[in-house]
Amino acid sequence: MDYARVLRGAAGVAGFLAVAELVGLSGLVDDRFLPRMSTVLGAATGLVADPEFLADAGATLTVWALGLLLTVALAVSAGLLLGTLPRAEAATRPLIEFLRPIPSVAVIPLAILLFSDNLHLKLAVIVYAASWPVLINTIYGLKDVDPLAKETLRSFGFGPVSVLARVALPSAAPFIATGIRVASGIAVILAISAELMAGGSEGVGIYITEAASGGRVDLMLAATLWAGLFGLVADAVMVAAERRLFRWHHVRTGGAR
Amino acid sequence: MKVVTALGRLWLVPVALVVWEVVTRAAEQPFFPPPSAILARMHEMWFSGPLSRLLLTDDALADLGPSLARLFSGWLITAIVGVAAGIAIGCSPRLSDYVNPLIQLGRAVPPPLLVPFFLALLKLGTPAQLATIVFGVVWPILLNTIDGARTVDRQHLETARIFGFSAAERLWRVILPSALPKIFAGLRLALSLALILMVIAEIFAGTDGIGYRLLYTQRSYLYPDMWGCIVLLGVLGYLLNSAFLLVERRVLAWHRGARQTT
Amino acid sequence: MLKITDLVHSYGSHRVLGGVSLSVAEGELVSVVGPSGCGKSTLLRSIAGLIRPSGGRITLGGRPVERTPDDLAIVFQDYSRSLFPWMSAANNVALPLRRKGMDRRQRREAAMAALDQVGLADAGSKYPWEMSGGMQQRVSIARALAYRPSLLLMDEPFGSVDAQTREDLEDLVLNVCAHHGITILLITHDIDESVYVGDRVVVLTRSPAVVAADLVIGLGRTRDQIATRQLDAFVRLRAEVGRLVRGGHTGHTTESTSVLEKK
């Protein structure tokens, strides 16, 4: 059953590649603008051994990982603070609701002015944009904690800090994890947008800009393909990790429905 | 009474504004104009026009008009195509098996990476901008619609079969309404994403619009103007989201009612 | 008008129906009762053409059932999932009438008439979630009535409502059957109910189900929740069906339950 599904998926991909190749072969489009699929795939294979591309990919990955780490550290602590202090949360909620809808890329021009260091700039915009889902999910997760579990611990004489560490944090963890997964997608978008807008010396965005100015559409698409594949794997890894770590959560909510 | 509680809830907003004003005035940093200066600039740029045009100036029409046109046309085109494709895929497990890997890959591509490609392939301006918006926005709409169409209650489908609904009735009266809550969730996510992509598209492939003005003001060191653009974009995002929620509440009144009772 | 011969169905290696044969005459109200999990719903879904049975024959009005028959309606147990929550009660009732070639006004009138028959004349513009469970089930019955089916299938139609509503709905079904001459096959796990509403009671054994007994009730068509249940004949029949159902539970075969029946 599952085997058939994998086979169909592979057939779908093969069909897409074949159609794209045929469109290229038919001469309907100028292959300077839209290169043939085989050319793109060839270029993608070539990129694996291209030190320049690898350095650029590594640079973007580093910024992404650092930015995400900072985001998690800041947003989870802020969320814990606001989640345990309901009055602070009520007071800041309108502020959050006004700040959140600002399209995140709009702050990049501002950040360009404020930060002379390219890395700081990227980290700042990533943290600004990616913090929202983590912050909101953390607050939400803490609200969702079973009050009975908290009171049980309290009745055994545990202080507020141990209640937070032993009950609130573990039961909010699945929500936080989902927020981090959303944030990771946003972080990639911001890292690349910042590279495109602010320039700099390395990064996938820079690689693509250079390929564009050299008229190498095949290299642009090949690099984009690798970015997509990386995103796919990163997302799959996070989903799998969530499933493994929080199996109890899925069982609980699954049973309640 | 309601006003008082609303004020009680919102007290931090004016406080934050005042603190911002005081701090920026004291610091006298050109990058950080005080909010009063930003507001004055926004008023001057966009909202000092004649009453007959709702106070909008020529600049406001020149900035907002193309931007909103782009945003809505990109979003609407994608909504129609995405919902239609999503229903078709969601109703056919086989079709969904074939296209699922492609959809997952497409969703994982960071949309800004494709802007240089669209610029190389299409013309600068509207075509490349629309392509950027459509490509970025299609995934949440598509995935949510597929999920909604796939999870139609079996008993609803059986009822349709028993009473001999035609294929069109099944689609319009059963599948589409029951997928609607998920479709709306996707559309709302897509709307906020469309705003982001509109800014990106105008910055890289634009000759007009708010995003273009944002870039222009930054390059010309017009800091209050630049801040004005950022604030305007924030207000726009807030208004779009609120307006969409209003429509969603009306259209999905049955859904909220049904959720509350069961 | 409905004739089932030697119906067999298995899910994988699990055999649910082990050769069920029964027939329902025009205008009859037949209740099918059996221990839970005995395949009652599978039987009903086979008749409705929702599943294709592994073996056997079903004919409705002389024609074999291969897909969902044109003039058949169902009232499901789970009313909350059977009515469309995005439509008002009247629209829920009116929608299936489109294929009957009625125009909008005719559909509307037929829907209102059907709602009136189930005692919901004023509730046409209400949405399902604005109504109680009993009211929703009435709408479900009105939808089936308006459709004018030659056979109405009811799958545990009163299983999810409170006792008082249940009695009201039982009387409503008896009333409908008497006044409209609709043929009804009603599935239930409630022994008392099967006797109270049925002209005939068909008892199934536990799975793989076969017909353990087919009893004619003969209490007449006008029944009363209190008076009928006090009749000696009712009490005797109820006890008999009860023994038969329980006999199925302990794994007796058809022959041994027949022996019990004779005692």
PDB file of C-alpha atoms in Angstrom, chain A residues 47-48 50-67 119 122 191-192 195 201-207 223 226-227 230:
ATOM      1  CA  LEU A  47      27.028  22.458  -7.438  1.00  0.00           C
ATOM      2  CA  VAL A  48      27.727  19.670  -4.942  1.00  0.00           C
ATOM      3  CA  ASP A  50      31.477  23.692  -6.377  1.00  0.00           C
ATOM      4  CA  PRO A  51      33.474  25.198  -3.458  1.00  0.00           C
ATOM      5  CA  GLU A  52      32.022  28.640  -4.093  1.00  0.00           C
ATOM      6  CA  PHE A  53      28.430  27.421  -3.819  1.00  0.00           C
ATOM      7  CA  LEU A  54      29.246  25.271  -0.789  1.00  0.00           C
ATOM      8  CA  ALA A  55      30.780  28.263   0.991  1.00  0.00           C
ATOM      9  CA  ASP A  56      27.715  30.367   0.193  1.00  0.00           C
ATOM     10  CA  ALA A  57      25.312  27.651   1.312  1.00  0.00           C
ATOM     11  CA  GLY A  58      27.335  27.187   4.480  1.00  0.00           C
ATOM     12  CA  ALA A  59      27.194  30.931   5.196  1.00  0.00           C
ATOM     13  CA  THR A  60      23.397  31.062   4.830  1.00  0.00           C
ATOM     14  CA  LEU A  61      23.021  27.942   6.967  1.00  0.00           C
ATOM     15  CA  THR A  62      25.185  29.439   9.701  1.00  0.00           C
ATOM     16  CA  VAL A  63      23.177  32.672   9.758  1.00  0.00           C
ATOM     17  CA  TRP A  64      19.937  30.686   9.758  1.00  0.00           C
ATOM     18  CA  ALA A  65      21.041  28.419  12.611  1.00  0.00           C
ATOM     19  CA  LEU A  66      22.448  31.254  14.722  1.00  0.00           C
ATOM     20  CA  GLY A  67      19.373  33.377  14.114  1.00  0.00           C
ATOM     21  CA  LEU A 119      25.967  39.377  10.328  1.00  0.00           C
ATOM     22  CA  LYS A 122      20.834  39.483   9.374  1.00  0.00           C
ATOM     23  CA  ALA A 191      18.115  35.362   5.793  1.00  0.00           C
ATOM     24  CA  ILE A 192      17.824  35.211   2.014  1.00  0.00           C
ATOM     25  CA  GLU A 195      21.259  38.810   1.570  1.00  0.00           C
ATOM     26  CA  SER A 201      30.042  38.817   0.422  1.00  0.00           C
ATOM     27  CA  GLU A 202      28.542  35.364   0.879  1.00  0.00           C
ATOM     28  CA  GLY A 203      25.260  33.492   1.056  1.00  0.00           C
ATOM     29  CA  VAL A 204      22.910  31.639  -1.272  1.00  0.00           C
ATOM     30  CA  GLY A 205      21.154  34.919  -2.073  1.00  0.00           C
ATOM     31  CA  ILE A 206      24.486  36.419  -3.170  1.00  0.00           C
ATOM     32  CA  TYR A 207      25.267  33.319  -5.233  1.00  0.00           C
ATOM     33  CA  ALA A 223      20.704  26.577  -6.314  1.00  0.00           C
ATOM     34  CA  TRP A 226      18.995  22.669  -3.389  1.00  0.00           C
ATOM     35  CA  ALA A 227      17.455  25.292  -1.111  1.00  0.00           C
ATOM     36  CA  PHE A 230      17.227  21.422   2.211  1.00  0.00           C
TER      37      PHE A 230
END
